[in-house]
XYZ file of C-alpha atoms in Angstrom:
693
model
C -29.393 -8.172 19.135
C -27.877 -5.022 17.654
C -27.848 -4.515 13.907
C -24.496 -5.267 12.227
C -23.722 -3.711 8.846
C -22.457 -6.578 6.679
C -22.186 -4.844 3.312
C -20.182 -1.608 3.079
C -17.716 -0.373 0.459
C -14.986 2.225 0.898
C -13.177 4.492 -1.535
C -10.820 1.520 -2.058
C -13.507 0.149 -4.357
C -11.999 2.793 -6.681
C -14.770 5.153 -7.832
C -17.543 2.989 -6.311
C -17.220 4.177 -2.719
C -16.844 7.683 -1.349
C -15.340 7.370 2.151
C -12.028 6.311 3.627
C -12.165 3.011 5.552
C -11.214 5.011 8.641
C -14.255 7.279 8.170
C -16.549 4.257 7.972
C -15.079 2.850 11.181
C -15.406 6.167 13.006
C -19.020 6.643 11.908
C -19.882 3.059 12.863
C -18.560 3.773 16.356
C -20.616 6.983 16.572
C -23.742 4.986 15.649
C -22.817 2.272 18.181
C -22.650 -0.444 15.519
C -20.776 -3.294 17.272
C -19.293 -4.897 14.146
C -19.059 -4.102 10.455
C -17.924 -5.762 7.235
C -15.938 -3.973 4.535
C -16.560 -5.394 1.054
C -14.495 -3.552 -1.532
C -14.824 -4.445 -5.211
C -12.549 -7.285 -6.374
C -10.130 -6.991 -3.493
C -9.252 -6.388 0.129
C -7.483 -3.106 -0.644
C -8.875 -1.218 2.345
C -9.248 -4.162 4.743
C -6.127 -3.556 6.842
C -6.745 0.180 7.267
C -10.351 -0.517 8.194
C -9.355 -3.252 10.642
C -6.890 -0.999 12.466
C -9.319 1.939 12.649
C -12.270 -0.262 13.653
C -10.389 -1.852 16.538
C -9.313 1.592 17.732
C -13.003 2.571 17.863
C -14.147 -0.708 19.475
C -15.901 -1.876 16.313
C -15.158 -5.489 15.348
C -13.931 -5.565 11.728
C -15.189 -8.265 9.358
C -13.405 -9.053 6.089
C -15.206 -9.573 2.796
C -15.306 -8.612 -0.859
C -17.636 -7.811 -3.752
C -16.814 -10.218 -6.575
C -17.485 -8.937 -10.070
C -18.676 -11.979 -11.993
C -18.113 -12.819 -15.644
C -21.646 -11.633 -16.561
C -21.221 -8.280 -14.753
C -23.233 -9.432 -11.731
C -21.836 -8.602 -8.299
C -21.587 -11.336 -5.657
C -20.824 -10.151 -2.092
C -18.926 -12.706 0.021
C -17.931 -12.628 3.702
C -14.946 -14.384 5.273
C -15.812 -16.804 8.093
C -12.396 -18.259 8.988
C -8.746 -18.553 7.957
C -9.583 -21.088 5.236
C -12.157 -18.717 3.780
C -9.681 -15.845 3.698
C -7.076 -18.021 1.963
C -9.660 -19.113 -0.602
C -10.794 -15.543 -1.231
C -7.207 -14.349 -1.799
C -6.425 -17.194 -4.172
C -9.701 -16.757 -6.085
C -9.024 -13.041 -6.539
C -5.399 -13.701 -7.513
C -6.469 -16.229 -10.138
C -9.007 -13.808 -11.606
C -6.656 -10.807 -11.592
C -3.562 -12.527 -13.001
C -5.396 -13.787 -16.083
C -6.685 -10.271 -16.786
C -5.037 -7.033 -17.762
C -4.707 -4.369 -15.077
C -8.037 -2.885 -14.055
C -10.123 -5.666 -15.569
C -11.046 -8.657 -13.460
C -13.990 -11.042 -13.498
C -14.598 -14.243 -11.568
C -16.025 -17.250 -13.428
C -19.122 -18.832 -11.939
C -17.695 -22.325 -12.232
C -14.646 -21.260 -10.156
C -16.735 -20.609 -7.061
C -17.195 -24.210 -5.807
C -13.415 -24.749 -5.615
C -12.949 -21.696 -3.360
C -16.251 -21.681 -1.463
C -15.114 -23.242 1.817
C -14.994 -20.738 4.650
C -16.949 -18.097 2.711
C -20.540 -16.869 3.060
C -22.360 -15.631 -0.067
C -25.054 -12.947 -0.163
C -27.734 -13.359 -2.821
C -29.841 -10.493 -4.097
C -28.306 -7.132 -3.168
C -29.389 -4.109 -5.197
C -25.873 -3.982 -6.709
C -25.694 -7.740 -6.888
C -27.575 -10.559 -8.468
C -31.253 -9.594 -8.490
C -30.829 -6.420 -10.517
C -28.679 -8.085 -13.179
C -31.015 -10.898 -14.236
C -32.174 -9.318 -17.490
C -28.640 -8.158 -18.315
C -27.316 -11.629 -17.557
C -29.856 -13.327 -19.821
C -28.985 -10.976 -22.690
C -25.259 -11.514 -22.108
C -25.583 -15.292 -21.946
C -27.664 -15.406 -25.136
C -25.114 -13.248 -26.942
C -22.200 -15.413 -25.743
C -23.963 -18.595 -26.855
C -24.578 -17.170 -30.328
C -20.943 -16.107 -30.681
C -19.725 -19.497 -29.484
C -22.068 -21.427 -31.788
C -21.078 -19.279 -34.765
C -17.445 -20.226 -34.254
C -16.284 -16.594 -34.099
C -14.032 -17.439 -31.153
C -11.975 -20.499 -30.434
C -9.251 -21.703 -28.097
C -8.979 -19.770 -24.862
C -11.779 -17.384 -25.890
C -14.108 -20.327 -26.493
C -13.300 -21.655 -23.033
C -14.369 -18.377 -21.516
C -17.548 -18.405 -23.616
C -18.442 -21.860 -22.342
C -18.046 -20.627 -18.803
C -20.323 -17.670 -19.517
C -22.949 -19.925 -21.039
C -22.901 -22.082 -17.887
C -23.725 -19.137 -15.606
C -27.104 -19.346 -13.809
C -29.687 -17.483 -15.863
C -32.344 -16.484 -13.337
C -32.729 -15.869 -9.632
C -33.875 -19.408 -8.848
C -30.943 -20.871 -10.797
C -28.568 -18.655 -8.868
C -30.012 -19.677 -5.545
C -29.589 -23.378 -6.447
C -26.074 -22.755 -7.776
C -24.924 -20.922 -4.640
C -26.505 -23.488 -2.298
C -24.673 -26.272 -4.144
C -21.389 -24.333 -4.118
C -21.390 -22.854 -0.602
C -23.884 -24.989 1.335
C -27.336 -23.875 2.489
C -26.103 -22.485 5.810
C -23.589 -20.275 3.966
C -26.016 -18.532 1.603
C -28.092 -15.588 2.808
C -30.677 -13.632 0.850
C -29.799 -9.929 1.136
C -32.592 -7.356 1.441
C -32.019 -3.598 1.036
C -34.446 -0.677 1.221
C -33.477 2.685 -0.244
C -36.911 4.140 -1.099
C -36.440 3.412 -4.787
C -39.393 2.666 -7.066
C -39.729 -1.040 -7.794
C -37.427 -2.284 -5.038
C -40.289 -3.720 -2.944
C -41.323 -5.978 -5.816
C -37.776 -7.315 -5.959
C -37.687 -7.680 -2.162
C -40.928 -9.691 -2.153
C -39.449 -12.014 -4.747
C -36.341 -12.391 -2.607
C -38.330 -13.156 0.545
C -40.365 -15.770 -1.348
C -37.176 -17.225 -2.793
C -35.626 -17.469 0.682
C -38.694 -19.284 2.000
C -38.730 -21.703 -0.940
C -35.063 -22.656 -0.569
C -35.073 -22.406 3.246
C -32.478 -19.617 3.248
C -32.092 -16.916 5.894
C -32.749 -13.294 4.959
C -30.284 -10.557 5.865
C -30.832 -6.804 6.114
C -28.009 -4.609 4.799
C -27.810 -1.037 3.588
C -25.273 -1.560 0.781
C -23.210 1.296 2.223
C -21.092 3.369 -0.188
C -20.307 6.364 2.032
C -20.174 7.034 5.755
C -22.617 9.955 5.932
C -25.342 11.308 3.591
C -23.133 14.083 2.177
C -20.939 11.386 0.619
C -23.556 11.007 -2.101
C -22.144 14.102 -3.874
C -18.681 12.539 -4.015
C -20.102 9.252 -5.290
C -21.948 11.070 -8.084
C -18.690 12.734 -9.181
C -16.970 9.342 -9.113
C -19.777 7.892 -11.235
C -19.219 10.652 -13.804
C -15.491 9.898 -13.834
C -16.150 6.188 -14.278
C -18.719 6.713 -17.040
C -16.828 9.550 -18.782
C -19.702 12.015 -18.515
C -20.728 15.035 -16.422
C -23.520 15.741 -13.958
C -25.686 17.568 -16.508
C -25.787 14.503 -18.750
C -25.443 11.586 -16.303
C -29.176 11.188 -15.651
C -30.107 7.745 -14.360
C -26.471 6.748 -13.996
C -26.461 8.671 -10.721
C -27.861 7.411 -7.434
C -31.490 8.390 -6.910
C -31.065 9.514 -3.305
C -28.552 9.644 -0.429
C -29.694 6.525 1.428
C -26.528 4.440 1.065
C -24.913 5.755 4.234
C -24.315 4.019 7.544
C -27.508 3.820 9.599
C -28.098 3.171 13.254
C -29.870 0.186 14.746
C -32.973 2.336 15.293
C -33.070 3.494 11.647
C -32.634 -0.009 10.281
C -35.298 -1.441 12.611
C -37.724 1.194 11.359
C -36.935 0.256 7.752
C -37.350 -3.486 8.387
C -40.065 -3.437 11.045
C -41.962 -6.094 9.042
C -38.842 -8.329 8.811
C -37.244 -8.297 12.304
C -35.536 -11.625 11.626
C -33.500 -9.937 8.848
C -31.939 -7.711 11.517
C -31.424 -10.471 14.081
C -29.676 -12.574 11.430
C -27.020 -9.862 10.931
C -25.896 -10.309 14.531
C -26.077 -14.116 14.395
C -24.036 -14.234 11.203
C -21.490 -11.738 12.552
C -20.853 -14.072 15.500
C -19.838 -16.779 13.030
C -17.441 -14.521 11.104
C -14.476 -14.890 13.439
C -11.566 -14.267 11.062
C -9.300 -11.312 11.797
C -6.319 -9.989 9.859
C -4.392 -10.149 13.124
C -4.370 -13.951 12.582
C -2.915 -13.768 9.079
C -0.322 -16.524 9.610
C 2.335 -15.006 7.339
C 5.867 -16.481 7.525
C 9.054 -15.118 6.005
C 10.804 -17.715 3.809
C 13.436 -20.005 5.309
C 16.809 -19.811 3.606
C 18.102 -23.168 2.278
C 21.399 -23.875 4.068
C 24.042 -26.579 3.485
C 23.730 -29.916 5.273
C 24.852 -29.782 8.883
C 23.965 -26.085 9.250
C 21.085 -24.164 10.714
C 20.343 -20.643 9.481
C 22.014 -19.316 12.654
C 25.211 -21.316 12.196
C 25.429 -20.641 8.463
C 24.996 -16.896 9.012
C 27.807 -16.975 11.585
C 30.069 -18.865 9.182
C 29.688 -16.465 6.271
C 29.864 -13.378 8.522
C 33.235 -14.436 9.979
C 34.468 -15.351 6.506
C 33.398 -11.920 5.270
C 35.131 -10.262 8.218
C 38.429 -11.833 7.120
C 37.945 -10.303 3.667
C 36.903 -6.858 4.952
C 39.500 -6.370 7.689
C 43.260 -6.767 7.393
C 43.194 -7.884 11.029
C 40.075 -8.550 13.105
C 40.480 -6.413 16.226
C 38.951 -7.091 19.628
C 36.493 -4.253 18.991
C 35.324 -5.829 15.722
C 35.000 -9.287 17.335
C 32.933 -7.886 20.180
C 30.658 -5.954 17.809
C 30.052 -8.954 15.540
C 29.289 -11.243 18.475
C 26.806 -8.765 19.933
C 25.043 -8.321 16.601
C 24.906 -12.046 15.766
C 23.555 -12.877 19.229
C 20.759 -10.320 18.878
C 19.925 -11.380 15.300
C 19.634 -14.981 16.464
C 17.555 -14.034 19.510
C 15.079 -12.043 17.405
C 14.797 -14.805 14.788
C 16.113 -12.759 11.859
C 18.995 -14.871 10.406
C 16.895 -15.939 7.403
C 16.239 -12.317 6.492
C 19.955 -11.435 6.484
C 20.765 -14.573 4.468
C 18.148 -13.779 1.811
C 19.390 -10.191 1.432
C 22.973 -11.516 1.270
C 21.874 -13.952 -1.445
C 20.304 -11.117 -3.480
C 23.535 -9.120 -3.148
C 25.529 -12.160 -4.320
C 23.298 -12.512 -7.377
C 23.947 -8.858 -8.204
C 27.713 -9.258 -7.906
C 27.715 -12.452 -10.004
C 25.764 -10.671 -12.753
C 27.723 -7.415 -12.730
C 25.024 -5.317 -11.060
C 26.362 -2.778 -8.568
C 24.536 -2.945 -5.252
C 24.808 -1.401 -1.830
C 22.644 -1.254 1.274
C 21.478 2.179 2.321
C 20.132 3.800 5.458
C 20.505 2.479 8.986
C 21.769 -0.909 7.716
C 25.158 0.827 7.389
C 25.284 0.819 11.211
C 25.593 -2.985 11.192
C 28.970 -4.743 11.158
C 27.168 -7.927 10.071
C 25.826 -6.132 6.987
C 29.325 -4.805 6.283
C 30.899 -8.276 6.521
C 28.161 -9.773 4.340
C 28.972 -7.214 1.639
C 25.531 -5.615 1.910
C 26.943 -2.207 2.913
C 30.314 -0.636 2.014
C 30.842 1.480 5.155
C 32.738 0.057 8.137
C 30.522 0.926 11.135
C 33.196 -0.014 13.691
C 35.894 2.396 12.540
C 33.253 5.083 11.965
C 31.767 4.587 15.475
C 28.233 4.042 14.156
C 25.538 2.887 16.568
C 24.114 -0.569 15.730
C 21.020 -0.019 17.909
C 19.795 2.599 15.455
C 19.379 -0.256 12.972
C 18.303 -3.109 15.233
C 17.594 -3.398 18.938
C 15.755 -5.746 21.255
C 12.751 -3.456 21.666
C 12.127 -3.350 17.913
C 8.661 -4.662 17.056
C 9.009 -5.177 13.321
C 11.584 -6.701 11.017
C 14.844 -4.903 10.173
C 14.727 -2.762 7.067
C 17.556 -3.178 4.558
C 17.146 -1.102 1.404
C 19.313 -2.025 -1.569
C 20.356 0.642 -4.081
C 20.737 -0.673 -7.621
C 21.472 0.914 -10.993
C 18.201 1.994 -12.590
C 16.942 0.418 -15.786
C 17.597 -3.090 -17.061
C 20.113 -3.969 -14.356
C 17.618 -3.473 -11.536
C 14.851 -5.152 -13.526
C 17.028 -8.256 -13.900
C 17.231 -8.504 -10.091
C 13.465 -8.080 -9.681
C 12.780 -10.748 -12.308
C 15.234 -13.115 -10.581
C 13.188 -12.853 -7.372
C 10.006 -13.595 -9.320
C 11.808 -16.581 -10.872
C 12.887 -17.959 -7.492
C 9.611 -17.549 -5.646
C 7.102 -17.734 -8.499
C 4.329 -15.352 -9.550
C 2.301 -16.339 -6.493
C 5.254 -16.155 -4.114
C 6.584 -12.627 -4.619
C 5.089 -9.258 -5.479
C 5.778 -5.553 -5.526
C 3.996 -3.669 -2.778
C 1.275 -1.336 -3.982
C 1.384 2.431 -4.095
C -2.059 3.981 -3.684
C -2.362 6.914 -6.087
C -4.673 9.511 -4.558
C -6.510 12.594 -5.778
C -4.274 15.628 -5.277
C -4.457 19.257 -6.306
C -4.470 19.161 -10.087
C -6.097 15.741 -10.506
C -8.892 16.466 -8.002
C -9.667 19.884 -9.488
C -9.629 18.599 -13.055
C -11.949 15.650 -12.407
C -14.367 17.727 -10.317
C -14.344 20.456 -12.954
C -15.192 17.925 -15.662
C -18.060 16.535 -13.568
C -19.407 20.069 -13.002
C -19.148 20.676 -16.770
C -16.627 23.513 -16.518
C -14.904 24.762 -19.638
C -11.667 22.861 -20.433
C -9.869 26.210 -20.689
C -10.683 26.978 -17.031
C -9.315 23.595 -15.943
C -6.157 24.077 -18.014
C -5.538 27.526 -16.526
C -6.078 26.176 -13.019
C -3.466 23.456 -13.589
C -0.950 26.017 -14.870
C -1.613 28.356 -11.947
C -1.249 25.606 -9.374
C 2.000 25.927 -7.446
C 4.883 23.538 -8.119
C 4.173 20.929 -5.489
C 0.977 20.196 -3.630
C 0.602 22.357 -0.533
C -3.111 22.499 0.359
C -2.445 24.230 3.671
C -1.101 27.292 1.852
C -3.413 27.226 -1.178
C -6.281 29.715 -1.377
C -8.415 27.455 -3.526
C -11.246 29.896 -4.259
C -8.753 32.606 -5.313
C -6.879 30.123 -7.495
C -9.967 28.936 -9.366
C -11.140 32.547 -9.708
C -7.830 33.419 -11.380
C -8.436 30.483 -13.711
C -11.592 32.200 -14.977
C -14.445 31.031 -12.735
C -16.058 34.051 -11.039
C -16.713 33.879 -7.319
C -20.407 34.446 -8.013
C -20.662 31.367 -10.237
C -23.461 29.141 -8.866
C -21.221 26.054 -8.989
C -18.275 27.637 -7.167
C -19.454 26.486 -3.675
C -19.955 22.950 -4.992
C -16.460 22.930 -6.487
C -14.849 24.023 -3.207
C -16.910 21.527 -1.190
C -16.186 18.612 -3.501
C -12.483 19.447 -3.746
C -12.112 19.255 0.022
C -14.097 16.013 0.185
C -12.274 14.230 -2.641
C -8.728 15.428 -1.921
C -6.651 12.433 -0.777
C -9.172 9.717 -1.714
C -7.768 6.710 -3.629
C -7.658 7.140 -7.397
C -6.069 3.896 -8.550
C -3.480 1.341 -7.526
C 0.107 1.734 -8.651
C 3.265 -0.082 -7.621
C 5.958 0.900 -5.147
C 9.212 2.062 -6.685
C 11.119 -0.953 -5.367
C 9.441 -2.637 -2.406
C 9.071 -6.414 -2.816
C 7.441 -8.904 -0.453
C 8.042 -12.658 -0.445
C 6.566 -15.525 1.523
C 7.374 -18.991 2.855
C 4.352 -20.489 1.102
C 2.180 -18.885 -1.558
C 1.971 -15.150 -0.967
C -1.435 -15.272 -2.653
C -2.730 -17.097 0.436
C -2.274 -13.911 2.466
C -2.981 -11.051 0.076
C -4.512 -11.019 -3.430
C -2.022 -10.359 -6.242
C -2.688 -8.663 -9.551
C -0.854 -7.649 -12.696
C 0.914 -4.317 -12.840
C 0.702 -2.102 -15.889
C 4.407 -2.899 -16.481
C 4.802 -6.297 -18.181
C 6.249 -9.042 -15.995
C 5.376 -7.335 -12.716
C 2.943 -8.595 -10.073
C 1.585 -6.270 -7.363
C 0.048 -7.019 -3.971
C -3.169 -5.217 -3.051
C -1.585 -3.576 0.033
C 0.966 -0.807 0.292
C 4.176 -0.943 2.322
C 2.544 0.442 5.476
C -0.249 -2.150 5.414
C 2.333 -4.904 4.896
C 4.493 -3.626 7.737
C 1.496 -3.448 10.092
C 0.711 -7.092 9.327
C 4.320 -8.286 9.722
C 4.820 -8.960 6.004
C 8.512 -8.413 5.310
C 9.530 -6.028 2.532
C 12.883 -5.777 0.762
C 13.450 -2.508 -1.100
C 15.237 -2.740 -4.450
C 15.629 0.919 -5.370
C 16.849 2.073 -8.763
C 19.174 5.086 -8.893
C 20.502 6.731 -12.020
C 23.595 7.754 -10.045
C 24.367 4.079 -9.352
C 24.398 3.470 -13.103
C 26.838 6.353 -13.532
C 29.058 5.044 -10.723
C 29.099 1.511 -12.110
C 30.118 2.809 -15.520
C 32.815 4.955 -13.868
C 34.192 2.001 -11.878
C 34.387 -0.070 -15.046
C 36.367 2.718 -16.751
C 38.721 2.867 -13.747
C 39.223 -0.889 -13.923
C 39.978 -0.714 -17.650
C 42.596 1.970 -16.934
C 44.352 -0.059 -14.261
C 42.938 1.711 -11.186
C 40.290 -0.703 -9.822
C 37.897 0.719 -7.204
C 34.775 -0.347 -5.410
C 32.283 1.399 -3.143
C 34.006 0.267 0.047
C 37.371 1.720 -0.973
C 36.575 5.094 -2.506
C 38.987 7.624 -0.924
C 37.165 9.753 1.635
C 39.804 12.485 1.840
C 40.081 13.709 -1.756
C 40.587 17.473 -1.510
C 39.620 18.121 -5.122
C 36.233 16.481 -4.550
C 35.498 18.611 -1.502
C 36.596 21.733 -3.368
C 33.980 20.990 -6.031
C 31.342 20.593 -3.302
C 32.370 23.840 -1.595
C 31.849 25.622 -4.921
C 28.384 23.996 -5.255
C 29.339 22.518 -8.621
C 27.028 19.574 -7.897
C 24.326 19.549 -10.576
C 23.395 15.917 -11.183
C 25.124 14.662 -8.021
C 22.768 12.501 -5.973
C 21.609 14.027 -2.652
C 23.396 17.378 -3.059
C 21.945 18.620 -6.348
C 18.852 20.515 -5.131
C 18.786 24.314 -4.939
C 18.649 24.186 -1.129
C 21.673 21.859 -0.967
C 23.648 23.945 -3.459
C 22.875 27.122 -1.507
C 24.119 25.538 1.737
C 27.338 23.923 0.479
C 29.381 27.159 0.050
C 28.333 28.308 3.531
C 29.094 25.018 5.237
C 32.258 24.228 3.229
C 32.368 20.452 3.876
C 35.902 19.179 4.406
C 35.292 15.523 5.243
C 32.839 12.691 4.611
C 30.919 13.296 7.847
C 30.424 16.974 6.929
C 28.552 15.837 3.820
C 26.364 13.531 5.925
C 25.443 16.459 8.178
C 24.856 18.796 5.242
C 22.451 16.373 3.585
C 20.649 15.682 6.873
C 19.960 19.298 7.812
C 18.358 19.998 4.431
C 16.685 16.668 3.651
C 14.350 16.323 5.472
C 16.054 18.821 7.736
C 15.135 20.988 10.727
C 14.663 24.120 8.575
C 11.323 25.098 10.159
C 12.851 24.852 13.635
C 15.437 27.514 12.711
C 18.352 25.193 13.454
C 20.202 25.318 10.122
C 21.348 28.953 10.212
C 22.559 28.852 13.862
C 24.480 25.664 13.111
C 26.198 27.188 10.075
C 26.988 30.414 11.943
C 28.558 28.541 14.874
C 30.436 26.232 12.568
C 31.941 29.289 10.858
C 32.870 30.841 14.224
C 30.399 33.738 13.848
C 28.398 32.739 16.935
C 29.561 31.393 20.277
C 29.066 27.686 21.033
C 27.756 27.037 24.555
C 27.143 23.759 26.381
C 24.429 22.927 28.888
C 26.711 20.605 30.834
C 30.377 20.451 29.903
C 30.704 17.024 31.532
C 28.409 15.489 28.916
C 30.253 16.850 25.914
C 33.432 14.678 26.001
C 31.398 11.533 26.781
C 29.140 12.034 23.776
C 31.993 13.062 21.501
C 33.942 9.943 22.472
C 30.878 7.745 21.909
C 29.845 9.263 18.588
C 33.302 10.107 17.321
C 32.308 13.637 16.198
C 32.643 17.137 17.695
C 29.439 18.474 19.264
C 27.834 21.757 20.232
C 24.759 22.206 22.395
C 21.792 24.551 22.614
C 18.733 24.556 24.868
C 19.816 21.305 26.465
C 20.187 19.419 23.145
C 23.408 18.347 21.419
C 24.018 18.834 17.700
C 26.797 17.455 15.540
């Protein structure tokens, strides 16, 4: 049986691992490791990325986690089945939500409640065996504090839990066997050529024999390849607020915590072949995959006698009567086509929930509008989600939703920034509960300034050099154009400095690695049952906010539906302006703003647009006088060609020149031009076989 690595951590252990999950998967494939478990600290942050990359490389991904216990011990656990994954997520959620951001510890007496479906590893070098003395000291200290009466109430409850923690290796073995069952506890053996580890390993082997537990060989991986040790040492310095000259024994003693092949592991454990065979046997039991997550989007509660399909139809046709003075044949046909497709794809609940959020906003005087491709939907227009009539503007619904679409539709809601938007977010938390809704995460990574500063601190560079480097760094982060060695030399570090090569090497290795977990600007996910059954939740740094451990891309890959509630300062300005108009007897709303106001377009043509959303950048203001927009669609084009825009393809200047009549417009096939113009409702020109509006 081939060796299976069942204990590896990625950079998503935040300063305790030095490789991307994708790098671990790729290296495992190179070493022909058939399966591998990712155990990040206190979460499954990197699990989805690892699972996708591992499957692409024909490595079977296994889900797990390193649990930081209340006494600072580390307990690795592996997920066996769907029940185990649910229990792990809920255990982590419980531990995170009672703690402030960045601090989380699991109580020993919580484990039995969540043990089903999980496998515990006893004795890893970062786990239980090496924390016995520390645990005993901690427990004694907690008991003294508790007995002295220095803490009471909730603090005393936590102290009691600490005092109940197992105090030696034998106690821990008994505790874990009672909590998880004998067949679900394995004694973990690691060999890293460190003085004293063989004494610990002999104790572990004897312990396993005494309690009839299986032994398991792992390498406690923290980086994919040996050169990752340098990155891990820098991360250790960051975590411990020190530098490499002073870190001493805080640093790893060698570079052995990398992925190793079956041959290397068999050589290490030639006296314990069963420890290798057990990795394969255990891996066969660990059948859970994130592909079988079981997530369901919430059903929308509908009135008696209705299904979600029929209720959506009812309110859409009612909305159509409000939106249109007369419902034309074209509108009827478009609504029927959209409703039929929405029903076929099983999305009526999604549209109803977004409609309900929009209704809450209107009832509580919060301006709201859908943005993006949702404006192509007549259903969204009739539900009041978007203010633009897609039928009269000849917009293409299939750009928003079509039968070949794999994921859910994406409706982003723009809201006024500040307290108004926060009231909407808190209403969703109120409806679905702290365990039923969460913001998606935003993984903050090491970029130019942050990477250079942290590496410079670890290499014990002068603070003045680091400050100069930050000031010299270009506005924006463009590593492909940055001459890093020249930049740091300008900051005051000579090219001949002995640590210059290390700085350059570490910068390139650390750039882009996860730094910490933030929250998405507005993405929220909700669930039919407890969201904490599918992904661990934790507190955000902002009070009253709960964040999932996955970002929007991870959620989308797993079919977890996200609703974006985006805060815009311009929406606040517009709402205030509409209220002033209403007070002065000229009521307006977003759907009825005049689109042919000459004075407004004159202001745009003069580039007097500082502070105007979408057309306030220098590039936009430089283009407006040349393009001279005269209608609403001109503004759409102007924004599109700059942001994100085909500037690098040299399409902007030819377009502007032809629009101004300075260059001739030619067509590849004149027969196509009127067909496309009739379909899209805009004039077209063509170049190199492609049409442009």
